[in-house]
Amino acid sequence: MNRLETAAGASLVALLAAGAGLKYQELSRLASTPPPLGHVQPRLQLETRPERTVDAAIGAYVSAVEAAAGADKLVELGSLLSSLESPEFDGESIDPITAETLARTVVSGLESGEEDSELRRRAAGYLAARVPGRTSREFVLRTLEEGPVEAREAALKGVGSPLGVRGSSVYAKVKELGDRGLVSDSLLPSVLRRTGGIKAKEHLVALMNSTDSIRLIAACAVSLQDYRDPELIGAILERLEAVGMIDSAGKLPWLSPALLDEHLKSADRAGLRRGMMAMATRPSLVKTGIVHAEKGLQSPDPDTRRFAAVAVKKAVVSKLIDAQRGEALLAGRLQVETEPVLKAELTGGLERIHRLLEHRETGVQ
């Protein structure tokens, strides 16, 4: 009996030892396993779903709009537009067949129930900007001609988009509406440029030169710069000077520093003078045109030198260019200047710069 107990005890000890060994090996493996990377995110369920496209969204809503009746059709149409206007589909092109189906659905939906001016405005804007095709173009052209005003303006803001309604018929209609005074001065030039492209360039120049409307001239000036043609800057500055806008900070439209820089590289005496006038009105232009300001200070034309001096002084005061560079430019001109009025301007500008430099050295604000 003692032998049996001894044998059983030995077996039990052996089993426990073996189990402990296996456990030790398991713990060793776990200890040697590297920790999970902290930046690894769990895979979201959303990533495994099919990506929702604009064409799929249109297909889902179109059936709902077609199945609805009466006022419900307009409700479904509003939901469709809300989905399409969301950031989810911003900039996504629509398949031509789907675009035609969408346009027919929207147009028939608008005509099936009571007039909803807000819904018509949204539909006109979206079709014009995002939905190419025959039905969409016909609806947009009809809206441009017949209105209402809010829908016409929404369509005007959208036509000419790379993803939307465009073409010669649209450009011709916009020109016609402009001639009839049905497009605001601030909006007309940009619509002409988008719908007409290169063909609209000469028309925009003629339009700018034929009007005294400050808003229309400013809008033409901005739209013409979209062609990235430095030669057009000359025509723009000439017109701005003729109507008294070039020396008024409140009337001077946006000017591209890069285009002005290119224009001034080959500008004649009158062109350089106008460039200095623009810089004196908007000293931020001096930051990229400091070389031309220096050239203006050396011009034989007194007005050009004066405008250049004012531009440099304002740029220094506004901390747009280095104060020491501005001081050197004005001081160099003062040494050779003979015009009394200009000498007074240069002296006043240098005094202002010297005060700025003294404040900088002493830390006084």
PDB file of C-alpha atoms in Angstrom, residues 2-273:
ATOM      1  CA  ASN A   2       2.859   2.354   0.790  1.00  0.00           C
ATOM      2  CA  ARG A   3       4.414   1.548  -2.592  1.00  0.00           C
ATOM      3  CA  LEU A   4       1.166   2.493  -4.382  1.00  0.00           C
ATOM      4  CA  GLU A   5       0.889   5.760  -2.497  1.00  0.00           C
ATOM      5  CA  THR A   6       4.491   6.536  -3.244  1.00  0.00           C
ATOM      6  CA  ALA A   7       4.010   5.834  -6.973  1.00  0.00           C
ATOM      7  CA  ALA A   8       0.814   7.913  -7.136  1.00  0.00           C
ATOM      8  CA  GLY A   9       2.524  10.800  -5.376  1.00  0.00           C
ATOM      9  CA  ALA A  10       5.438  10.688  -7.774  1.00  0.00           C
ATOM     10  CA  SER A  11       3.084  10.727 -10.779  1.00  0.00           C
ATOM     11  CA  LEU A  12       1.204  13.716  -9.405  1.00  0.00           C
ATOM     12  CA  VAL A  13       4.422  15.658  -8.857  1.00  0.00           C
ATOM     13  CA  ALA A  14       5.512  14.842 -12.434  1.00  0.00           C
ATOM     14  CA  LEU A  15       2.193  16.098 -13.885  1.00  0.00           C
ATOM     15  CA  LEU A  16       2.361  19.315 -11.906  1.00  0.00           C
ATOM     16  CA  ALA A  17       5.915  19.902 -13.032  1.00  0.00           C
ATOM     17  CA  ALA A  18       4.977  19.328 -16.684  1.00  0.00           C
ATOM     18  CA  GLY A  19       2.002  21.691 -16.396  1.00  0.00           C
ATOM     19  CA  ALA A  20       4.178  24.355 -14.810  1.00  0.00           C
ATOM     20  CA  GLY A  21       6.687  23.997 -17.638  1.00  0.00           C
ATOM     21  CA  LEU A  22       4.031  24.443 -20.305  1.00  0.00           C
ATOM     22  CA  LYS A  23       2.649  27.481 -18.524  1.00  0.00           C
ATOM     23  CA  TYR A  24       6.146  28.927 -18.283  1.00  0.00           C
ATOM     24  CA  GLN A  25       6.661  28.489 -22.018  1.00  0.00           C
ATOM     25  CA  GLU A  26       3.311  30.169 -22.759  1.00  0.00           C
ATOM     26  CA  LEU A  27       4.126  33.135 -20.539  1.00  0.00           C
ATOM     27  CA  SER A  28       7.559  33.435 -22.149  1.00  0.00           C
ATOM     28  CA  ARG A  29       6.000  33.652 -25.613  1.00  0.00           C
ATOM     29  CA  LEU A  30       3.599  36.354 -24.460  1.00  0.00           C
ATOM     30  CA  ALA A  31       6.406  38.304 -22.848  1.00  0.00           C
ATOM     31  CA  SER A  32       8.445  38.266 -26.066  1.00  0.00           C
ATOM     32  CA  THR A  33       5.498  39.444 -28.215  1.00  0.00           C
ATOM     33  CA  PRO A  34       5.961  43.152 -29.188  1.00  0.00           C
ATOM     34  CA  PRO A  35       3.251  45.546 -28.003  1.00  0.00           C
ATOM     35  CA  PRO A  36       0.611  46.665 -30.553  1.00  0.00           C
ATOM     36  CA  LEU A  37       1.362  49.903 -32.391  1.00  0.00           C
ATOM     37  CA  GLY A  38      -0.384  52.853 -30.788  1.00  0.00           C
ATOM     38  CA  HIS A  39      -1.329  54.519 -34.090  1.00  0.00           C
ATOM     39  CA  VAL A  40      -3.135  51.497 -35.526  1.00  0.00           C
ATOM     40  CA  GLN A  41      -6.848  52.187 -35.422  1.00  0.00           C
ATOM     41  CA  PRO A  42      -9.455  49.461 -35.376  1.00  0.00           C
ATOM     42  CA  ARG A  43     -10.965  48.843 -38.793  1.00  0.00           C
ATOM     43  CA  LEU A  44     -14.297  50.570 -38.895  1.00  0.00           C
ATOM     44  CA  GLN A  45     -17.299  48.814 -40.282  1.00  0.00           C
ATOM     45  CA  LEU A  46     -17.836  51.781 -42.618  1.00  0.00           C
ATOM     46  CA  GLU A  47     -14.651  50.943 -44.499  1.00  0.00           C
ATOM     47  CA  THR A  48     -16.068  47.640 -45.617  1.00  0.00           C
ATOM     48  CA  ARG A  49     -19.218  49.178 -47.093  1.00  0.00           C
ATOM     49  CA  PRO A  50     -19.415  50.069 -50.783  1.00  0.00           C
ATOM     50  CA  GLU A  51     -18.546  53.731 -51.423  1.00  0.00           C
ATOM     51  CA  ARG A  52     -21.652  55.823 -52.058  1.00  0.00           C
ATOM     52  CA  THR A  53     -21.372  57.699 -55.354  1.00  0.00           C
ATOM     53  CA  VAL A  54     -23.388  60.633 -56.601  1.00  0.00           C
ATOM     54  CA  ASP A  55     -24.863  58.451 -59.357  1.00  0.00           C
ATOM     55  CA  ALA A  56     -26.045  55.901 -56.779  1.00  0.00           C
ATOM     56  CA  ALA A  57     -27.582  58.629 -54.625  1.00  0.00           C
ATOM     57  CA  ILE A  58     -29.405  60.068 -57.624  1.00  0.00           C
ATOM     58  CA  GLY A  59     -30.747  56.656 -58.572  1.00  0.00           C
ATOM     59  CA  ALA A  60     -32.103  56.086 -55.076  1.00  0.00           C
ATOM     60  CA  TYR A  61     -33.881  59.428 -54.901  1.00  0.00           C
ATOM     61  CA  VAL A  62     -35.171  59.538 -58.480  1.00  0.00           C
ATOM     62  CA  SER A  63     -37.375  56.512 -57.913  1.00  0.00           C
ATOM     63  CA  ALA A  64     -38.771  58.130 -54.766  1.00  0.00           C
ATOM     64  CA  VAL A  65     -39.549  61.367 -56.600  1.00  0.00           C
ATOM     65  CA  GLU A  66     -41.223  59.559 -59.477  1.00  0.00           C
ATOM     66  CA  ALA A  67     -43.327  57.433 -57.130  1.00  0.00           C
ATOM     67  CA  ALA A  68     -44.558  60.423 -55.108  1.00  0.00           C
ATOM     68  CA  ALA A  69     -47.661  62.393 -55.995  1.00  0.00           C
ATOM     69  CA  GLY A  70     -48.725  66.017 -55.588  1.00  0.00           C
ATOM     70  CA  ALA A  71     -47.030  67.947 -52.818  1.00  0.00           C
ATOM     71  CA  ASP A  72     -45.095  64.848 -51.796  1.00  0.00           C
ATOM     72  CA  LYS A  73     -43.218  65.022 -55.092  1.00  0.00           C
ATOM     73  CA  LEU A  74     -41.854  68.462 -54.181  1.00  0.00           C
ATOM     74  CA  VAL A  75     -40.877  67.188 -50.736  1.00  0.00           C
ATOM     75  CA  GLU A  76     -38.925  64.316 -52.273  1.00  0.00           C
ATOM     76  CA  LEU A  77     -37.385  66.703 -54.779  1.00  0.00           C
ATOM     77  CA  GLY A  78     -36.230  68.930 -51.930  1.00  0.00           C
ATOM     78  CA  SER A  79     -34.650  65.935 -50.206  1.00  0.00           C
ATOM     79  CA  LEU A  80     -32.892  64.991 -53.428  1.00  0.00           C
ATOM     80  CA  LEU A  81     -31.415  68.472 -53.831  1.00  0.00           C
ATOM     81  CA  SER A  82     -30.338  68.571 -50.182  1.00  0.00           C
ATOM     82  CA  SER A  83     -28.455  65.319 -50.652  1.00  0.00           C
ATOM     83  CA  LEU A  84     -26.779  66.492 -53.859  1.00  0.00           C
ATOM     84  CA  GLU A  85     -25.837  69.875 -52.372  1.00  0.00           C
ATOM     85  CA  SER A  86     -24.067  68.240 -49.424  1.00  0.00           C
ATOM     86  CA  PRO A  87     -20.247  68.276 -49.156  1.00  0.00           C
ATOM     87  CA  GLU A  88     -20.258  64.518 -49.713  1.00  0.00           C
ATOM     88  CA  PHE A  89     -20.666  64.975 -53.467  1.00  0.00           C
ATOM     89  CA  ASP A  90     -18.901  68.304 -53.906  1.00  0.00           C
ATOM     90  CA  GLY A  91     -16.915  68.325 -57.142  1.00  0.00           C
ATOM     91  CA  GLU A  92     -18.009  64.819 -58.197  1.00  0.00           C
ATOM     92  CA  SER A  93     -19.016  64.576 -61.851  1.00  0.00           C
ATOM     93  CA  ILE A  94     -22.275  62.927 -62.888  1.00  0.00           C
ATOM     94  CA  ASP A  95     -22.546  60.273 -65.584  1.00  0.00           C
ATOM     95  CA  PRO A  96     -24.184  61.760 -68.744  1.00  0.00           C
ATOM     96  CA  ILE A  97     -27.067  59.277 -68.740  1.00  0.00           C
ATOM     97  CA  THR A  98     -27.674  59.807 -65.029  1.00  0.00           C
ATOM     98  CA  ALA A  99     -27.449  63.583 -65.545  1.00  0.00           C
ATOM     99  CA  GLU A 100     -30.164  63.511 -68.184  1.00  0.00           C
ATOM    100  CA  THR A 101     -32.396  61.354 -65.962  1.00  0.00           C
ATOM    101  CA  LEU A 102     -31.837  63.714 -63.044  1.00  0.00           C
ATOM    102  CA  ALA A 103     -32.649  66.813 -65.106  1.00  0.00           C
ATOM    103  CA  ARG A 104     -35.889  65.289 -66.399  1.00  0.00           C
ATOM    104  CA  THR A 105     -36.884  64.273 -62.884  1.00  0.00           C
ATOM    105  CA  VAL A 106     -36.209  67.728 -61.466  1.00  0.00           C
ATOM    106  CA  VAL A 107     -37.987  69.593 -64.252  1.00  0.00           C
ATOM    107  CA  SER A 108     -41.051  67.324 -64.196  1.00  0.00           C
ATOM    108  CA  GLY A 109     -41.131  67.543 -60.408  1.00  0.00           C
ATOM    109  CA  LEU A 110     -41.184  71.341 -60.489  1.00  0.00           C
ATOM    110  CA  GLU A 111     -43.976  71.375 -63.045  1.00  0.00           C
ATOM    111  CA  SER A 112     -46.145  68.780 -61.306  1.00  0.00           C
ATOM    112  CA  GLY A 113     -47.154  70.726 -58.212  1.00  0.00           C
ATOM    113  CA  GLU A 114     -47.704  74.220 -56.873  1.00  0.00           C
ATOM    114  CA  GLU A 115     -44.979  76.778 -57.550  1.00  0.00           C
ATOM    115  CA  ASP A 116     -42.192  76.705 -54.969  1.00  0.00           C
ATOM    116  CA  SER A 117     -39.870  79.655 -55.680  1.00  0.00           C
ATOM    117  CA  GLU A 118     -37.178  78.536 -53.245  1.00  0.00           C
ATOM    118  CA  LEU A 119     -37.097  75.022 -54.665  1.00  0.00           C
ATOM    119  CA  ARG A 120     -36.956  76.411 -58.206  1.00  0.00           C
ATOM    120  CA  ARG A 121     -34.052  78.661 -57.240  1.00  0.00           C
ATOM    121  CA  ARG A 122     -32.099  75.732 -55.787  1.00  0.00           C
ATOM    122  CA  ALA A 123     -32.892  73.530 -58.778  1.00  0.00           C
ATOM    123  CA  ALA A 124     -31.808  76.209 -61.263  1.00  0.00           C
ATOM    124  CA  GLY A 125     -28.541  76.758 -59.440  1.00  0.00           C
ATOM    125  CA  TYR A 126     -27.706  73.067 -59.132  1.00  0.00           C
ATOM    126  CA  LEU A 127     -28.604  72.109 -62.706  1.00  0.00           C
ATOM    127  CA  ALA A 128     -26.660  75.076 -64.066  1.00  0.00           C
ATOM    128  CA  ALA A 129     -23.516  74.294 -62.076  1.00  0.00           C
ATOM    129  CA  ARG A 130     -23.471  70.493 -61.925  1.00  0.00           C
ATOM    130  CA  VAL A 131     -25.757  68.834 -64.491  1.00  0.00           C
ATOM    131  CA  PRO A 132     -24.808  68.970 -68.197  1.00  0.00           C
ATOM    132  CA  GLY A 133     -27.133  67.746 -70.934  1.00  0.00           C
ATOM    133  CA  ARG A 134     -29.970  68.834 -73.208  1.00  0.00           C
ATOM    134  CA  THR A 135     -32.811  68.929 -70.678  1.00  0.00           C
ATOM    135  CA  SER A 136     -30.730  70.785 -68.131  1.00  0.00           C
ATOM    136  CA  ARG A 137     -29.538  73.329 -70.692  1.00  0.00           C
ATOM    137  CA  GLU A 138     -33.074  73.953 -71.965  1.00  0.00           C
ATOM    138  CA  PHE A 139     -34.362  74.481 -68.419  1.00  0.00           C
ATOM    139  CA  VAL A 140     -31.503  76.846 -67.565  1.00  0.00           C
ATOM    140  CA  LEU A 141     -31.943  78.886 -70.764  1.00  0.00           C
ATOM    141  CA  ARG A 142     -35.680  79.143 -70.092  1.00  0.00           C
ATOM    142  CA  THR A 143     -34.981  80.244 -66.522  1.00  0.00           C
ATOM    143  CA  LEU A 144     -32.508  82.869 -67.726  1.00  0.00           C
ATOM    144  CA  GLU A 145     -35.112  84.262 -70.092  1.00  0.00           C
ATOM    145  CA  GLU A 146     -38.264  84.014 -68.012  1.00  0.00           C
ATOM    146  CA  GLY A 147     -37.058  84.111 -64.406  1.00  0.00           C
ATOM    147  CA  PRO A 148     -38.113  84.480 -61.660  1.00  0.00           C
ATOM    148  CA  VAL A 149     -35.316  86.840 -60.644  1.00  0.00           C
ATOM    149  CA  GLU A 150     -33.975  84.661 -57.813  1.00  0.00           C
ATOM    150  CA  ALA A 151     -33.834  81.568 -60.020  1.00  0.00           C
ATOM    151  CA  ARG A 152     -32.200  83.540 -62.850  1.00  0.00           C
ATOM    152  CA  GLU A 153     -29.477  84.818 -60.532  1.00  0.00           C
ATOM    153  CA  ALA A 154     -28.842  81.318 -59.161  1.00  0.00           C
ATOM    154  CA  ALA A 155     -28.528  79.983 -62.705  1.00  0.00           C
ATOM    155  CA  LEU A 156     -26.178  82.814 -63.686  1.00  0.00           C
ATOM    156  CA  LYS A 157     -23.887  82.005 -60.783  1.00  0.00           C
ATOM    157  CA  GLY A 158     -23.702  78.360 -61.915  1.00  0.00           C
ATOM    158  CA  VAL A 159     -23.477  78.452 -65.712  1.00  0.00           C
ATOM    159  CA  GLY A 160     -20.070  78.022 -67.272  1.00  0.00           C
ATOM    160  CA  SER A 161     -18.894  75.607 -64.609  1.00  0.00           C
ATOM    161  CA  PRO A 162     -16.708  72.754 -65.920  1.00  0.00           C
ATOM    162  CA  LEU A 163     -19.262  70.274 -64.531  1.00  0.00           C
ATOM    163  CA  GLY A 164     -22.410  72.120 -65.562  1.00  0.00           C
ATOM    164  CA  VAL A 165     -24.276  73.885 -68.348  1.00  0.00           C
ATOM    165  CA  ARG A 166     -22.116  75.724 -70.874  1.00  0.00           C
ATOM    166  CA  GLY A 167     -21.791  76.352 -74.601  1.00  0.00           C
ATOM    167  CA  SER A 168     -22.260  79.064 -77.218  1.00  0.00           C
ATOM    168  CA  SER A 169     -26.018  79.299 -76.703  1.00  0.00           C
ATOM    169  CA  VAL A 170     -25.524  79.994 -73.005  1.00  0.00           C
ATOM    170  CA  TYR A 171     -22.866  82.650 -73.692  1.00  0.00           C
ATOM    171  CA  ALA A 172     -25.121  84.332 -76.252  1.00  0.00           C
ATOM    172  CA  LYS A 173     -28.011  84.399 -73.780  1.00  0.00           C
ATOM    173  CA  VAL A 174     -25.828  85.918 -71.044  1.00  0.00           C
ATOM    174  CA  LYS A 175     -24.644  88.655 -73.437  1.00  0.00           C
ATOM    175  CA  GLU A 176     -28.236  89.356 -74.407  1.00  0.00           C
ATOM    176  CA  LEU A 177     -29.359  89.587 -70.791  1.00  0.00           C
ATOM    177  CA  GLY A 178     -26.459  91.915 -70.056  1.00  0.00           C
ATOM    178  CA  ASP A 179     -27.438  94.205 -72.902  1.00  0.00           C
ATOM    179  CA  ARG A 180     -30.994  94.255 -71.539  1.00  0.00           C
ATOM    180  CA  GLY A 181     -29.773  95.140 -68.063  1.00  0.00           C
ATOM    181  CA  LEU A 182     -31.032  91.912 -66.499  1.00  0.00           C
ATOM    182  CA  VAL A 183     -27.689  90.947 -64.946  1.00  0.00           C
ATOM    183  CA  SER A 184     -26.155  92.924 -62.083  1.00  0.00           C
ATOM    184  CA  ASP A 185     -22.961  94.865 -62.791  1.00  0.00           C
ATOM    185  CA  SER A 186     -21.035  92.950 -60.164  1.00  0.00           C
ATOM    186  CA  LEU A 187     -22.042  89.547 -61.604  1.00  0.00           C
ATOM    187  CA  LEU A 188     -22.063  90.048 -65.388  1.00  0.00           C
ATOM    188  CA  PRO A 189     -18.277  90.029 -66.135  1.00  0.00           C
ATOM    189  CA  SER A 190     -17.560  86.787 -64.282  1.00  0.00           C
ATOM    190  CA  VAL A 191     -20.466  85.015 -66.018  1.00  0.00           C
ATOM    191  CA  LEU A 192     -19.310  86.273 -69.414  1.00  0.00           C
ATOM    192  CA  ARG A 193     -15.791  84.988 -68.758  1.00  0.00           C
ATOM    193  CA  ARG A 194     -16.960  81.552 -67.569  1.00  0.00           C
ATOM    194  CA  THR A 195     -19.399  80.997 -70.418  1.00  0.00           C
ATOM    195  CA  GLY A 196     -17.426  82.695 -73.195  1.00  0.00           C
ATOM    196  CA  GLY A 197     -13.851  81.803 -72.320  1.00  0.00           C
ATOM    197  CA  ILE A 198     -11.321  83.402 -74.675  1.00  0.00           C
ATOM    198  CA  LYS A 199     -14.166  84.691 -76.862  1.00  0.00           C
ATOM    199  CA  ALA A 200     -15.299  86.968 -74.041  1.00  0.00           C
ATOM    200  CA  LYS A 201     -11.946  88.732 -73.566  1.00  0.00           C
ATOM    201  CA  GLU A 202     -12.458  91.487 -76.142  1.00  0.00           C
ATOM    202  CA  HIS A 203     -16.075  91.924 -75.090  1.00  0.00           C
ATOM    203  CA  LEU A 204     -15.016  92.424 -71.455  1.00  0.00           C
ATOM    204  CA  VAL A 205     -12.418  95.032 -72.441  1.00  0.00           C
ATOM    205  CA  ALA A 206     -15.021  96.871 -74.537  1.00  0.00           C
ATOM    206  CA  LEU A 207     -17.549  96.630 -71.720  1.00  0.00           C
ATOM    207  CA  MET A 208     -15.054  98.035 -69.207  1.00  0.00           C
ATOM    208  CA  ASN A 209     -14.202 100.962 -71.492  1.00  0.00           C
ATOM    209  CA  SER A 210     -17.819 101.779 -72.338  1.00  0.00           C
ATOM    210  CA  THR A 211     -19.226 102.225 -68.841  1.00  0.00           C
ATOM    211  CA  ASP A 212     -18.791 104.617 -65.938  1.00  0.00           C
ATOM    212  CA  SER A 213     -20.264 102.169 -63.425  1.00  0.00           C
ATOM    213  CA  ILE A 214     -17.675 101.645 -60.693  1.00  0.00           C
ATOM    214  CA  ARG A 215     -19.018  98.188 -59.895  1.00  0.00           C
ATOM    215  CA  LEU A 216     -18.982  97.059 -63.522  1.00  0.00           C
ATOM    216  CA  ILE A 217     -15.483  98.419 -64.170  1.00  0.00           C
ATOM    217  CA  ALA A 218     -14.144  96.759 -61.008  1.00  0.00           C
ATOM    218  CA  ALA A 219     -15.802  93.438 -61.873  1.00  0.00           C
ATOM    219  CA  CYS A 220     -14.436  93.604 -65.440  1.00  0.00           C
ATOM    220  CA  ALA A 221     -10.951  94.316 -64.085  1.00  0.00           C
ATOM    221  CA  VAL A 222     -11.041  91.276 -61.804  1.00  0.00           C
ATOM    222  CA  SER A 223     -12.466  88.947 -64.473  1.00  0.00           C
ATOM    223  CA  LEU A 224      -9.929  90.070 -67.082  1.00  0.00           C
ATOM    224  CA  GLN A 225      -7.093  89.138 -64.741  1.00  0.00           C
ATOM    225  CA  ASP A 226      -8.390  85.562 -64.760  1.00  0.00           C
ATOM    226  CA  TYR A 227      -6.926  85.277 -68.278  1.00  0.00           C
ATOM    227  CA  ARG A 228      -3.432  85.643 -66.726  1.00  0.00           C
ATOM    228  CA  ASP A 229      -2.397  88.052 -69.491  1.00  0.00           C
ATOM    229  CA  PRO A 230      -0.037  90.826 -68.252  1.00  0.00           C
ATOM    230  CA  GLU A 231      -0.923  93.007 -71.249  1.00  0.00           C
ATOM    231  CA  LEU A 232      -4.478  93.351 -69.967  1.00  0.00           C
ATOM    232  CA  ILE A 233      -3.164  95.028 -66.804  1.00  0.00           C
ATOM    233  CA  GLY A 234      -2.184  98.016 -68.927  1.00  0.00           C
ATOM    234  CA  ALA A 235      -5.721  98.408 -70.262  1.00  0.00           C
ATOM    235  CA  ILE A 236      -7.156  97.958 -66.776  1.00  0.00           C
ATOM    236  CA  LEU A 237      -4.910 100.615 -65.187  1.00  0.00           C
ATOM    237  CA  GLU A 238      -5.600 103.033 -68.021  1.00  0.00           C
ATOM    238  CA  ARG A 239      -9.353 102.755 -67.501  1.00  0.00           C
ATOM    239  CA  LEU A 240      -9.052 102.968 -63.724  1.00  0.00           C
ATOM    240  CA  GLU A 241      -7.105 106.209 -64.081  1.00  0.00           C
ATOM    241  CA  ALA A 242      -9.618 107.650 -66.565  1.00  0.00           C
ATOM    242  CA  VAL A 243     -12.544 107.221 -64.145  1.00  0.00           C
ATOM    243  CA  GLY A 244     -10.640 108.237 -60.994  1.00  0.00           C
ATOM    244  CA  MET A 245     -10.488 104.789 -59.393  1.00  0.00           C
ATOM    245  CA  ILE A 246      -6.745 104.184 -59.466  1.00  0.00           C
ATOM    246  CA  ASP A 247      -5.938 106.640 -56.666  1.00  0.00           C
ATOM    247  CA  SER A 248      -8.857 105.738 -54.399  1.00  0.00           C
ATOM    248  CA  ALA A 249      -8.304 102.946 -51.889  1.00  0.00           C
ATOM    249  CA  GLY A 250     -12.046 102.377 -51.649  1.00  0.00           C
ATOM    250  CA  LYS A 251     -12.539 102.083 -55.421  1.00  0.00           C
ATOM    251  CA  LEU A 252      -9.360 100.382 -56.632  1.00  0.00           C
ATOM    252  CA  PRO A 253     -10.261  96.735 -57.402  1.00  0.00           C
ATOM    253  CA  TRP A 254      -8.075  93.754 -56.624  1.00  0.00           C
ATOM    254  CA  LEU A 255      -4.882  93.665 -58.693  1.00  0.00           C
ATOM    255  CA  SER A 256      -2.712  90.591 -59.096  1.00  0.00           C
ATOM    256  CA  PRO A 257       0.808  91.371 -57.804  1.00  0.00           C
ATOM    257  CA  ALA A 258       2.288  88.790 -60.173  1.00  0.00           C
ATOM    258  CA  LEU A 259       0.539  90.203 -63.247  1.00  0.00           C
ATOM    259  CA  LEU A 260       1.407  93.783 -62.297  1.00  0.00           C
ATOM    260  CA  ASP A 261       5.033  92.731 -61.865  1.00  0.00           C
ATOM    261  CA  GLU A 262       5.111  91.190 -65.357  1.00  0.00           C
ATOM    262  CA  HIS A 263       3.374  94.204 -66.883  1.00  0.00           C
ATOM    263  CA  LEU A 264       5.796  96.724 -65.366  1.00  0.00           C
ATOM    264  CA  LYS A 265       8.813  94.851 -66.726  1.00  0.00           C
ATOM    265  CA  SER A 266       8.020  96.181 -70.194  1.00  0.00           C
ATOM    266  CA  ALA A 267       5.665  99.097 -69.472  1.00  0.00           C
ATOM    267  CA  ASP A 268       6.195 102.457 -71.180  1.00  0.00           C
ATOM    268  CA  ARG A 269       6.493 105.742 -69.279  1.00  0.00           C
ATOM    269  CA  ALA A 270       2.725 106.152 -68.884  1.00  0.00           C
ATOM    270  CA  GLY A 271       2.349 102.526 -67.845  1.00  0.00           C
ATOM    271  CA  LEU A 272       5.049 102.883 -65.186  1.00  0.00           C
ATOM    272  CA  ARG A 273       3.369 106.018 -63.845  1.00  0.00           C
TER     273      ARG A 273
END
